[in-house]
Amino acid sequence: MSNDNTSTLKSVVDATTGAVQNAIGSITGSTGDQAQGQAKQNKADAEYDASHATLKGPGFAASSSGAVTKDDPNRTTGSYNQTVGSAKEFVGGLTGAESLKAAGRRQNQEGQEQEAKGQVNDYVGGVSDRVTGTVGGAVAGITGNKAAEADYQHQHDAGKTTQRGAEEDIVKKADAESAASRKS
């Protein structure tokens, strides 16, 4: 788990604990337990939000843990190819140059495939780094190796940042496609 306690798992555990404490307070009539339970649930909501906080910029992602990761090169190249392909398609359509329009359409499609491949690479790599960092950090903690524990924590945080950056782009694309399909 990260040092600032912004773990998704921790937020779920805290939310569950808070709900149970709130329920016990309701059953026993203890307003103190109800208030503490609600406070734990509110804290869990904030932890969950912080766990998913990611700043996505062109070619990078940054997270609340302080990790900054670079996107898979396929994502950047794919985005570039989509932009250039769209421009060619537009100019081809405007000038009546069907071969330029078709070439632009192909380049745009290839760019979409490239970007999707990069997103999958980042997502899978991020999940892998999170798991390796978590397991390695736990073993290092048990053995008392503080340097290795810090290295594994960094690996976990970088993996989480990479994963969240890919998730953000994947959701953004899905939302755009959904909105476009509703318009048609």
Short mmCIF file of N, CA and C in Angstrom, two decimals:
data_model
loop_
_atom_site.label_atom_id
_atom_site.label_comp_id
_atom_site.label_asym_id
_atom_site.label_seq_id
_atom_site.Cartn_x
_atom_site.Cartn_y
_atom_site.Cartn_z
N MET A 1 0.84 -1.17 0.00
CA MET A 1 0.00 0.00 0.00
C MET A 1 0.89 1.24 0.00
N SER A 2 0.39 2.33 -0.52
CA SER A 2 1.26 3.49 -0.58
C SER A 2 1.35 4.19 0.76
N ASN A 3 2.42 4.95 0.91
CA ASN A 3 2.72 5.59 2.17
C ASN A 3 1.64 6.58 2.60
N ASP A 4 0.93 7.18 1.66
CA ASP A 4 -0.10 8.15 2.00
C ASP A 4 -1.46 7.49 2.17
N ASN A 5 -1.50 6.18 2.24
CA ASN A 5 -2.72 5.42 2.49
C ASN A 5 -3.82 5.71 1.49
N THR A 6 -3.47 5.83 0.22
CA THR A 6 -4.47 6.07 -0.81
C THR A 6 -4.77 4.80 -1.59
N SER A 7 -4.79 3.69 -0.89
CA SER A 7 -5.05 2.41 -1.52
C SER A 7 -6.54 2.19 -1.73
N THR A 8 -6.88 1.65 -2.89
CA THR A 8 -8.28 1.31 -3.16
C THR A 8 -8.75 0.24 -2.19
N LEU A 9 -7.91 -0.77 -1.93
CA LEU A 9 -8.28 -1.83 -0.99
C LEU A 9 -8.51 -1.25 0.41
N LYS A 10 -7.64 -0.37 0.86
CA LYS A 10 -7.80 0.24 2.18
C LYS A 10 -9.11 1.02 2.24
N SER A 11 -9.46 1.71 1.16
CA SER A 11 -10.70 2.49 1.18
C SER A 11 -11.92 1.56 1.29
N VAL A 12 -11.87 0.40 0.64
CA VAL A 12 -12.98 -0.55 0.73
C VAL A 12 -13.09 -1.11 2.15
N VAL A 13 -11.95 -1.45 2.75
CA VAL A 13 -11.95 -1.97 4.12
C VAL A 13 -12.50 -0.92 5.08
N ASP A 14 -12.03 0.33 4.94
CA ASP A 14 -12.50 1.40 5.83
C ASP A 14 -13.99 1.67 5.63
N ALA A 15 -14.48 1.62 4.40
CA ALA A 15 -15.90 1.85 4.14
C ALA A 15 -16.75 0.75 4.79
N THR A 16 -16.28 -0.48 4.68
CA THR A 16 -17.00 -1.61 5.27
C THR A 16 -17.00 -1.49 6.79
N THR A 17 -15.84 -1.19 7.36
CA THR A 17 -15.74 -1.02 8.82
C THR A 17 -16.66 0.09 9.29
N GLY A 18 -16.67 1.19 8.57
CA GLY A 18 -17.54 2.31 8.93
C GLY A 18 -19.01 1.95 8.86
N ALA A 19 -19.39 1.21 7.82
CA ALA A 19 -20.80 0.81 7.67
C ALA A 19 -21.22 -0.11 8.82
N VAL A 20 -20.35 -1.04 9.19
CA VAL A 20 -20.65 -1.95 10.29
C VAL A 20 -20.78 -1.17 11.60
N GLN A 21 -19.84 -0.26 11.84
CA GLN A 21 -19.87 0.53 13.07
C GLN A 21 -21.13 1.40 13.11
N ASN A 22 -21.49 1.97 11.98
CA ASN A 22 -22.70 2.79 11.89
C ASN A 22 -23.93 1.94 12.18
N ALA A 23 -23.98 0.73 11.62
CA ALA A 23 -25.12 -0.17 11.84
C ALA A 23 -25.23 -0.58 13.31
N ILE A 24 -24.09 -0.88 13.92
CA ILE A 24 -24.09 -1.25 15.35
C ILE A 24 -24.61 -0.08 16.18
N GLY A 25 -24.15 1.12 15.81
CA GLY A 25 -24.63 2.31 16.52
C GLY A 25 -26.12 2.50 16.37
N SER A 26 -26.65 2.20 15.20
CA SER A 26 -28.10 2.31 14.97
C SER A 26 -28.86 1.29 15.80
N ILE A 27 -28.33 0.07 15.87
CA ILE A 27 -29.00 -1.00 16.62
C ILE A 27 -28.97 -0.73 18.12
N THR A 28 -27.80 -0.28 18.60
CA THR A 28 -27.65 -0.04 20.04
C THR A 28 -28.12 1.35 20.46
N GLY A 29 -28.40 2.21 19.51
CA GLY A 29 -28.83 3.57 19.83
C GLY A 29 -27.67 4.49 20.19
N SER A 30 -26.46 4.09 19.87
CA SER A 30 -25.27 4.89 20.19
C SER A 30 -24.99 5.88 19.06
N THR A 31 -25.29 7.14 19.31
CA THR A 31 -25.02 8.16 18.29
C THR A 31 -23.52 8.34 18.09
N GLY A 32 -22.74 8.06 19.12
CA GLY A 32 -21.27 8.15 18.99
C GLY A 32 -20.75 7.14 17.99
N ASP A 33 -21.22 5.89 18.09
CA ASP A 33 -20.81 4.86 17.12
C ASP A 33 -21.29 5.20 15.71
N GLN A 34 -22.50 5.73 15.62
CA GLN A 34 -23.03 6.11 14.31
C GLN A 34 -22.15 7.20 13.69
N ALA A 35 -21.80 8.19 14.49
CA ALA A 35 -20.98 9.30 13.99
C ALA A 35 -19.58 8.81 13.59
N GLN A 36 -18.99 7.95 14.41
CA GLN A 36 -17.67 7.42 14.08
C GLN A 36 -17.73 6.56 12.82
N GLY A 37 -18.79 5.78 12.70
CA GLY A 37 -18.96 4.95 11.50
C GLY A 37 -19.10 5.80 10.26
N GLN A 38 -19.89 6.85 10.35
CA GLN A 38 -20.06 7.75 9.20
C GLN A 38 -18.75 8.46 8.87
N ALA A 39 -18.00 8.84 9.89
CA ALA A 39 -16.70 9.49 9.66
C ALA A 39 -15.74 8.55 8.93
N LYS A 40 -15.75 7.26 9.32
CA LYS A 40 -14.90 6.28 8.63
C LYS A 40 -15.33 6.11 7.18
N GLN A 41 -16.62 6.11 6.93
CA GLN A 41 -17.11 6.00 5.55
C GLN A 41 -16.71 7.22 4.72
N ASN A 42 -16.80 8.41 5.31
CA ASN A 42 -16.39 9.63 4.61
C ASN A 42 -14.89 9.60 4.30
N LYS A 43 -14.10 9.13 5.28
CA LYS A 43 -12.65 9.02 5.07
C LYS A 43 -12.37 8.02 3.95
N ALA A 44 -13.11 6.93 3.92
CA ALA A 44 -12.92 5.91 2.88
C ALA A 44 -13.23 6.48 1.50
N ASP A 45 -14.28 7.30 1.41
CA ASP A 45 -14.60 7.93 0.13
C ASP A 45 -13.44 8.82 -0.34
N ALA A 46 -12.87 9.57 0.58
CA ALA A 46 -11.74 10.44 0.23
C ALA A 46 -10.51 9.62 -0.17
N GLU A 47 -10.27 8.50 0.54
CA GLU A 47 -9.15 7.62 0.20
C GLU A 47 -9.32 7.03 -1.19
N TYR A 48 -10.54 6.63 -1.50
CA TYR A 48 -10.82 6.05 -2.82
C TYR A 48 -10.55 7.09 -3.91
N ASP A 49 -11.06 8.30 -3.71
CA ASP A 49 -10.84 9.36 -4.69
C ASP A 49 -9.35 9.65 -4.86
N ALA A 50 -8.61 9.71 -3.75
CA ALA A 50 -7.16 9.97 -3.83
C ALA A 50 -6.44 8.82 -4.51
N SER A 51 -6.91 7.60 -4.29
CA SER A 51 -6.30 6.43 -4.92
C SER A 51 -6.40 6.48 -6.43
N HIS A 52 -7.45 7.12 -6.94
CA HIS A 52 -7.68 7.19 -8.38
C HIS A 52 -7.26 8.53 -8.98
N ALA A 53 -6.68 9.41 -8.16
CA ALA A 53 -6.29 10.73 -8.65
C ALA A 53 -5.08 10.61 -9.57
N THR A 54 -5.29 10.96 -10.81
CA THR A 54 -4.22 10.90 -11.81
C THR A 54 -4.33 12.12 -12.71
N LEU A 55 -3.20 12.73 -12.96
CA LEU A 55 -3.13 13.82 -13.92
C LEU A 55 -2.59 13.23 -15.20
N LYS A 56 -3.36 13.31 -16.26
CA LYS A 56 -2.94 12.74 -17.54
C LYS A 56 -2.58 13.89 -18.46
N GLY A 57 -1.36 13.89 -18.92
CA GLY A 57 -0.89 14.88 -19.88
C GLY A 57 -0.45 14.19 -21.15
N PRO A 58 -0.09 14.97 -22.15
CA PRO A 58 0.36 14.34 -23.40
C PRO A 58 1.68 13.58 -23.19
N GLY A 59 1.59 12.27 -23.26
CA GLY A 59 2.79 11.44 -23.15
C GLY A 59 3.20 11.05 -21.75
N PHE A 60 2.42 11.44 -20.71
CA PHE A 60 2.79 11.09 -19.34
C PHE A 60 1.56 11.01 -18.45
N ALA A 61 1.76 10.43 -17.27
CA ALA A 61 0.73 10.42 -16.23
C ALA A 61 1.43 10.69 -14.91
N ALA A 62 0.76 11.41 -14.02
CA ALA A 62 1.27 11.70 -12.68
C ALA A 62 0.17 11.36 -11.69
N SER A 63 0.56 10.83 -10.53
CA SER A 63 -0.45 10.41 -9.56
C SER A 63 -0.23 11.08 -8.21
N SER A 64 -1.19 10.85 -7.31
CA SER A 64 -1.13 11.42 -5.98
C SER A 64 0.05 10.88 -5.17
N SER A 65 0.63 9.76 -5.60
CA SER A 65 1.80 9.21 -4.89
C SER A 65 3.07 9.98 -5.23
N GLY A 66 3.00 10.83 -6.26
CA GLY A 66 4.16 11.58 -6.71
C GLY A 66 4.88 10.94 -7.87
N ALA A 67 4.43 9.76 -8.28
CA ALA A 67 5.06 9.07 -9.40
C ALA A 67 4.64 9.73 -10.71
N VAL A 68 5.60 9.84 -11.62
CA VAL A 68 5.34 10.34 -12.97
C VAL A 68 5.88 9.28 -13.92
N THR A 69 5.02 8.85 -14.85
CA THR A 69 5.43 7.80 -15.78
C THR A 69 5.20 8.25 -17.21
N LYS A 70 6.04 7.74 -18.09
CA LYS A 70 5.95 8.05 -19.51
C LYS A 70 5.06 7.01 -20.19
N ASP A 71 4.22 7.46 -21.12
CA ASP A 71 3.34 6.55 -21.85
C ASP A 71 4.16 5.64 -22.77
N ASP A 72 3.60 4.47 -23.06
CA ASP A 72 4.15 3.57 -24.06
C ASP A 72 4.28 4.36 -25.37
N PRO A 73 5.40 4.22 -26.09
CA PRO A 73 5.59 4.99 -27.33
C PRO A 73 4.49 4.78 -28.37
N ASN A 74 3.85 3.61 -28.37
CA ASN A 74 2.75 3.37 -29.32
C ASN A 74 1.58 4.32 -29.09
N ARG A 75 1.39 4.75 -27.85
CA ARG A 75 0.28 5.67 -27.57
C ARG A 75 0.53 7.02 -28.23
N THR A 76 1.74 7.52 -28.09
CA THR A 76 2.08 8.82 -28.66
C THR A 76 2.10 8.77 -30.18
N THR A 77 2.75 7.75 -30.73
CA THR A 77 2.82 7.60 -32.19
C THR A 77 1.43 7.38 -32.77
N GLY A 78 0.62 6.57 -32.09
CA GLY A 78 -0.74 6.32 -32.56
C GLY A 78 -1.58 7.58 -32.58
N SER A 79 -1.45 8.38 -31.55
CA SER A 79 -2.19 9.64 -31.50
C SER A 79 -1.76 10.57 -32.63
N TYR A 80 -0.46 10.63 -32.87
CA TYR A 80 0.07 11.46 -33.97
C TYR A 80 -0.49 10.97 -35.31
N ASN A 81 -0.47 9.67 -35.54
CA ASN A 81 -0.97 9.11 -36.80
C ASN A 81 -2.46 9.37 -36.98
N GLN A 82 -3.20 9.35 -35.90
CA GLN A 82 -4.63 9.66 -36.00
C GLN A 82 -4.84 11.11 -36.44
N THR A 83 -4.06 12.01 -35.84
CA THR A 83 -4.19 13.43 -36.17
C THR A 83 -3.81 13.69 -37.63
N VAL A 84 -2.67 13.16 -38.04
CA VAL A 84 -2.22 13.36 -39.42
C VAL A 84 -3.20 12.69 -40.39
N GLY A 85 -3.66 11.49 -40.06
CA GLY A 85 -4.61 10.78 -40.92
C GLY A 85 -5.91 11.55 -41.06
N SER A 86 -6.41 12.12 -39.97
CA SER A 86 -7.64 12.91 -40.03
C SER A 86 -7.45 14.14 -40.91
N ALA A 87 -6.28 14.77 -40.79
CA ALA A 87 -5.99 15.95 -41.62
C ALA A 87 -5.95 15.59 -43.10
N LYS A 88 -5.29 14.47 -43.42
CA LYS A 88 -5.24 14.02 -44.82
C LYS A 88 -6.64 13.71 -45.34
N GLU A 89 -7.42 13.05 -44.49
CA GLU A 89 -8.78 12.69 -44.90
C GLU A 89 -9.60 13.95 -45.16
N PHE A 90 -9.45 14.94 -44.30
CA PHE A 90 -10.18 16.21 -44.47
C PHE A 90 -9.77 16.92 -45.76
N VAL A 91 -8.44 17.06 -45.95
CA VAL A 91 -7.94 17.75 -47.15
C VAL A 91 -8.35 16.98 -48.41
N GLY A 92 -8.25 15.66 -48.36
CA GLY A 92 -8.66 14.83 -49.50
C GLY A 92 -10.13 15.01 -49.82
N GLY A 93 -10.96 15.08 -48.80
CA GLY A 93 -12.39 15.30 -49.01
C GLY A 93 -12.68 16.69 -49.54
N LEU A 94 -11.93 17.66 -49.05
CA LEU A 94 -12.12 19.05 -49.46
C LEU A 94 -11.71 19.27 -50.92
N THR A 95 -10.60 18.63 -51.31
CA THR A 95 -10.08 18.83 -52.67
C THR A 95 -10.58 17.79 -53.66
N GLY A 96 -11.27 16.77 -53.16
CA GLY A 96 -11.75 15.72 -54.06
C GLY A 96 -10.70 14.68 -54.40
N ALA A 97 -9.57 14.69 -53.69
CA ALA A 97 -8.50 13.71 -53.92
C ALA A 97 -8.82 12.45 -53.12
N GLU A 98 -9.49 11.52 -53.79
CA GLU A 98 -9.94 10.29 -53.12
C GLU A 98 -8.78 9.45 -52.59
N SER A 99 -7.65 9.44 -53.30
CA SER A 99 -6.51 8.64 -52.83
C SER A 99 -5.95 9.23 -51.53
N LEU A 100 -5.89 10.55 -51.42
CA LEU A 100 -5.42 11.20 -50.19
C LEU A 100 -6.41 10.95 -49.06
N LYS A 101 -7.68 11.03 -49.36
CA LYS A 101 -8.73 10.78 -48.37
C LYS A 101 -8.63 9.34 -47.85
N ALA A 102 -8.46 8.38 -48.77
CA ALA A 102 -8.35 6.97 -48.37
C ALA A 102 -7.07 6.72 -47.57
N ALA A 103 -5.97 7.35 -47.99
CA ALA A 103 -4.70 7.19 -47.25
C ALA A 103 -4.84 7.76 -45.84
N GLY A 104 -5.53 8.88 -45.72
CA GLY A 104 -5.76 9.48 -44.40
C GLY A 104 -6.61 8.59 -43.52
N ARG A 105 -7.63 7.99 -44.11
CA ARG A 105 -8.50 7.09 -43.36
C ARG A 105 -7.70 5.89 -42.84
N ARG A 106 -6.83 5.33 -43.72
CA ARG A 106 -5.99 4.19 -43.31
C ARG A 106 -5.02 4.59 -42.19
N GLN A 107 -4.39 5.77 -42.35
CA GLN A 107 -3.43 6.21 -41.33
C GLN A 107 -4.14 6.46 -40.00
N ASN A 108 -5.32 7.02 -40.06
CA ASN A 108 -6.09 7.26 -38.85
C ASN A 108 -6.42 5.93 -38.17
N GLN A 109 -6.87 4.95 -38.94
CA GLN A 109 -7.20 3.63 -38.38
C GLN A 109 -5.97 2.96 -37.79
N GLU A 110 -4.84 3.03 -38.50
CA GLU A 110 -3.60 2.46 -37.98
C GLU A 110 -3.19 3.14 -36.67
N GLY A 111 -3.39 4.45 -36.61
CA GLY A 111 -3.08 5.19 -35.39
C GLY A 111 -3.94 4.77 -34.23
N GLN A 112 -5.22 4.52 -34.50
CA GLN A 112 -6.13 4.06 -33.44
C GLN A 112 -5.68 2.70 -32.91
N GLU A 113 -5.28 1.82 -33.83
CA GLU A 113 -4.80 0.50 -33.41
C GLU A 113 -3.51 0.60 -32.62
N GLN A 114 -2.60 1.48 -33.07
CA GLN A 114 -1.33 1.69 -32.36
C GLN A 114 -1.59 2.20 -30.96
N GLU A 115 -2.45 3.20 -30.86
CA GLU A 115 -2.72 3.79 -29.55
C GLU A 115 -3.35 2.76 -28.62
N ALA A 116 -4.28 1.97 -29.14
CA ALA A 116 -4.92 0.93 -28.32
C ALA A 116 -3.88 -0.09 -27.83
N LYS A 117 -2.95 -0.47 -28.70
CA LYS A 117 -1.89 -1.40 -28.31
C LYS A 117 -1.05 -0.80 -27.18
N GLY A 118 -0.72 0.47 -27.30
CA GLY A 118 0.05 1.14 -26.25
C GLY A 118 -0.71 1.22 -24.93
N GLN A 119 -2.02 1.46 -25.02
CA GLN A 119 -2.83 1.51 -23.81
C GLN A 119 -2.86 0.16 -23.11
N VAL A 120 -3.01 -0.90 -23.89
CA VAL A 120 -3.01 -2.25 -23.31
C VAL A 120 -1.65 -2.54 -22.68
N ASN A 121 -0.56 -2.20 -23.38
CA ASN A 121 0.78 -2.41 -22.83
C ASN A 121 0.96 -1.67 -21.50
N ASP A 122 0.50 -0.42 -21.46
CA ASP A 122 0.63 0.35 -20.22
C ASP A 122 -0.23 -0.22 -19.11
N TYR A 123 -1.46 -0.60 -19.43
CA TYR A 123 -2.36 -1.15 -18.42
C TYR A 123 -1.80 -2.44 -17.83
N VAL A 124 -1.43 -3.37 -18.70
CA VAL A 124 -0.91 -4.66 -18.24
C VAL A 124 0.41 -4.47 -17.49
N GLY A 125 1.29 -3.64 -18.03
CA GLY A 125 2.56 -3.38 -17.36
C GLY A 125 2.36 -2.72 -16.00
N GLY A 126 1.39 -1.81 -15.92
CA GLY A 126 1.09 -1.15 -14.65
C GLY A 126 0.58 -2.12 -13.60
N VAL A 127 -0.34 -2.97 -14.01
CA VAL A 127 -0.87 -3.98 -13.07
C VAL A 127 0.25 -4.90 -12.60
N SER A 128 1.10 -5.33 -13.53
CA SER A 128 2.21 -6.20 -13.19
C SER A 128 3.16 -5.53 -12.19
N ASP A 129 3.49 -4.27 -12.45
CA ASP A 129 4.37 -3.54 -11.52
C ASP A 129 3.73 -3.35 -10.15
N ARG A 130 2.42 -3.13 -10.12
CA ARG A 130 1.74 -2.98 -8.83
C ARG A 130 1.81 -4.27 -8.03
N VAL A 131 1.53 -5.40 -8.70
CA VAL A 131 1.55 -6.69 -8.01
C VAL A 131 2.96 -7.01 -7.53
N THR A 132 3.94 -6.86 -8.42
CA THR A 132 5.33 -7.13 -8.05
C THR A 132 5.78 -6.23 -6.90
N GLY A 133 5.42 -4.95 -6.99
CA GLY A 133 5.79 -4.02 -5.93
C GLY A 133 5.14 -4.35 -4.60
N THR A 134 3.88 -4.76 -4.64
CA THR A 134 3.17 -5.10 -3.40
C THR A 134 3.75 -6.35 -2.76
N VAL A 135 3.92 -7.40 -3.56
CA VAL A 135 4.45 -8.66 -3.03
C VAL A 135 5.90 -8.48 -2.59
N GLY A 136 6.71 -7.86 -3.43
CA GLY A 136 8.12 -7.63 -3.08
C GLY A 136 8.26 -6.77 -1.84
N GLY A 137 7.41 -5.74 -1.73
CA GLY A 137 7.44 -4.86 -0.56
C GLY A 137 7.08 -5.61 0.71
N ALA A 138 6.09 -6.51 0.60
CA ALA A 138 5.69 -7.30 1.77
C ALA A 138 6.82 -8.21 2.22
N VAL A 139 7.47 -8.87 1.27
CA VAL A 139 8.59 -9.77 1.60
C VAL A 139 9.74 -8.95 2.19
N ALA A 140 10.04 -7.81 1.58
CA ALA A 140 11.13 -6.97 2.08
C ALA A 140 10.81 -6.45 3.48
N GLY A 141 9.53 -6.16 3.73
CA GLY A 141 9.13 -5.71 5.06
C GLY A 141 9.30 -6.79 6.10
N ILE A 142 8.97 -8.02 5.72
CA ILE A 142 9.11 -9.15 6.65
C ILE A 142 10.58 -9.41 6.97
N THR A 143 11.42 -9.30 5.94
CA THR A 143 12.85 -9.56 6.14
C THR A 143 13.59 -8.35 6.71
N GLY A 144 12.92 -7.20 6.77
CA GLY A 144 13.54 -6.02 7.35
C GLY A 144 14.45 -5.25 6.39
N ASN A 145 14.37 -5.54 5.11
CA ASN A 145 15.20 -4.86 4.12
C ASN A 145 14.51 -3.57 3.70
N LYS A 146 14.83 -2.47 4.39
CA LYS A 146 14.16 -1.19 4.16
C LYS A 146 14.45 -0.62 2.77
N ALA A 147 15.66 -0.80 2.26
CA ALA A 147 16.00 -0.28 0.93
C ALA A 147 15.18 -0.98 -0.15
N ALA A 148 15.08 -2.30 -0.06
CA ALA A 148 14.29 -3.05 -1.03
C ALA A 148 12.81 -2.70 -0.89
N GLU A 149 12.37 -2.52 0.34
CA GLU A 149 10.97 -2.15 0.57
C GLU A 149 10.65 -0.81 -0.12
N ALA A 150 11.55 0.15 -0.01
CA ALA A 150 11.36 1.45 -0.66
C ALA A 150 11.38 1.31 -2.19
N ASP A 151 12.27 0.48 -2.70
CA ASP A 151 12.33 0.24 -4.15
C ASP A 151 11.03 -0.39 -4.65
N TYR A 152 10.54 -1.38 -3.92
CA TYR A 152 9.29 -2.02 -4.32
C TYR A 152 8.10 -1.06 -4.20
N GLN A 153 8.14 -0.18 -3.21
CA GLN A 153 7.06 0.82 -3.08
C GLN A 153 7.07 1.74 -4.29
N HIS A 154 8.26 2.13 -4.72
CA HIS A 154 8.38 2.98 -5.92
C HIS A 154 7.83 2.24 -7.15
N GLN A 155 8.17 0.95 -7.26
CA GLN A 155 7.68 0.16 -8.39
C GLN A 155 6.14 0.08 -8.35
N HIS A 156 5.59 -0.15 -7.18
CA HIS A 156 4.14 -0.20 -7.02
C HIS A 156 3.50 1.13 -7.44
N ASP A 157 4.06 2.24 -6.94
CA ASP A 157 3.49 3.56 -7.24
C ASP A 157 3.59 3.89 -8.72
N ALA A 158 4.72 3.56 -9.34
CA ALA A 158 4.87 3.81 -10.78
C ALA A 158 3.88 2.95 -11.57
N GLY A 159 3.71 1.70 -11.17
CA GLY A 159 2.75 0.82 -11.84
C GLY A 159 1.33 1.34 -11.71
N LYS A 160 1.00 1.82 -10.53
CA LYS A 160 -0.34 2.36 -10.30
C LYS A 160 -0.57 3.59 -11.17
N THR A 161 0.44 4.44 -11.27
CA THR A 161 0.32 5.64 -12.09
C THR A 161 0.15 5.28 -13.57
N THR A 162 0.93 4.33 -14.04
CA THR A 162 0.83 3.89 -15.43
C THR A 162 -0.55 3.29 -15.70
N GLN A 163 -1.02 2.44 -14.80
CA GLN A 163 -2.33 1.81 -14.95
C GLN A 163 -3.43 2.86 -14.96
N ARG A 164 -3.41 3.77 -14.01
CA ARG A 164 -4.46 4.79 -13.93
C ARG A 164 -4.44 5.70 -15.16
N GLY A 165 -3.25 6.02 -15.68
CA GLY A 165 -3.17 6.84 -16.89
C GLY A 165 -3.79 6.14 -18.08
N ALA A 166 -3.52 4.85 -18.22
CA ALA A 166 -4.12 4.08 -19.31
C ALA A 166 -5.64 3.97 -19.12
N GLU A 167 -6.07 3.73 -17.88
CA GLU A 167 -7.51 3.64 -17.61
C GLU A 167 -8.21 4.93 -18.01
N GLU A 168 -7.60 6.06 -17.65
CA GLU A 168 -8.22 7.35 -17.95
C GLU A 168 -8.41 7.52 -19.46
N ASP A 169 -7.39 7.19 -20.24
CA ASP A 169 -7.50 7.31 -21.69
C ASP A 169 -8.51 6.32 -22.28
N ILE A 170 -8.55 5.11 -21.75
CA ILE A 170 -9.48 4.09 -22.24
C ILE A 170 -10.92 4.52 -21.97
N VAL A 171 -11.18 5.03 -20.77
CA VAL A 171 -12.53 5.48 -20.41
C VAL A 171 -12.91 6.70 -21.26
N LYS A 172 -11.98 7.61 -21.45
CA LYS A 172 -12.24 8.81 -22.25
C LYS A 172 -12.63 8.42 -23.69
N LYS A 173 -11.91 7.47 -24.26
CA LYS A 173 -12.21 7.01 -25.62
C LYS A 173 -13.57 6.32 -25.67
N ALA A 174 -13.86 5.49 -24.68
CA ALA A 174 -15.15 4.79 -24.64
C ALA A 174 -16.30 5.78 -24.50
N ASP A 175 -16.11 6.80 -23.67
CA ASP A 175 -17.15 7.82 -23.51
C ASP A 175 -17.39 8.58 -24.81
N ALA A 176 -16.30 8.90 -25.52
CA ALA A 176 -16.42 9.62 -26.80
C ALA A 176 -17.14 8.76 -27.84
N GLU A 177 -16.79 7.47 -27.88
CA GLU A 177 -17.45 6.57 -28.84
C GLU A 177 -18.93 6.40 -28.50
N SER A 178 -19.23 6.34 -27.22
CA SER A 178 -20.62 6.20 -26.79
C SER A 178 -21.42 7.44 -27.16
N ALA A 179 -20.84 8.62 -26.93
CA ALA A 179 -21.52 9.87 -27.28
C ALA A 179 -21.72 9.97 -28.79
N ALA A 180 -20.71 9.53 -29.56
CA ALA A 180 -20.83 9.57 -31.02
C ALA A 180 -21.91 8.62 -31.52
N SER A 181 -22.03 7.45 -30.89
CA SER A 181 -23.04 6.48 -31.33
C SER A 181 -24.45 6.96 -30.99
N ARG A 182 -24.59 7.73 -29.91
CA ARG A 182 -25.90 8.27 -29.54
C ARG A 182 -26.34 9.35 -30.53
N LYS A 183 -25.37 10.07 -31.09
CA LYS A 183 -25.67 11.13 -32.06
C LYS A 183 -26.12 10.56 -33.40
N SER A 184 -25.64 9.35 -33.74
CA SER A 184 -25.97 8.78 -35.05
C SER A 184 -27.35 8.20 -35.10
#
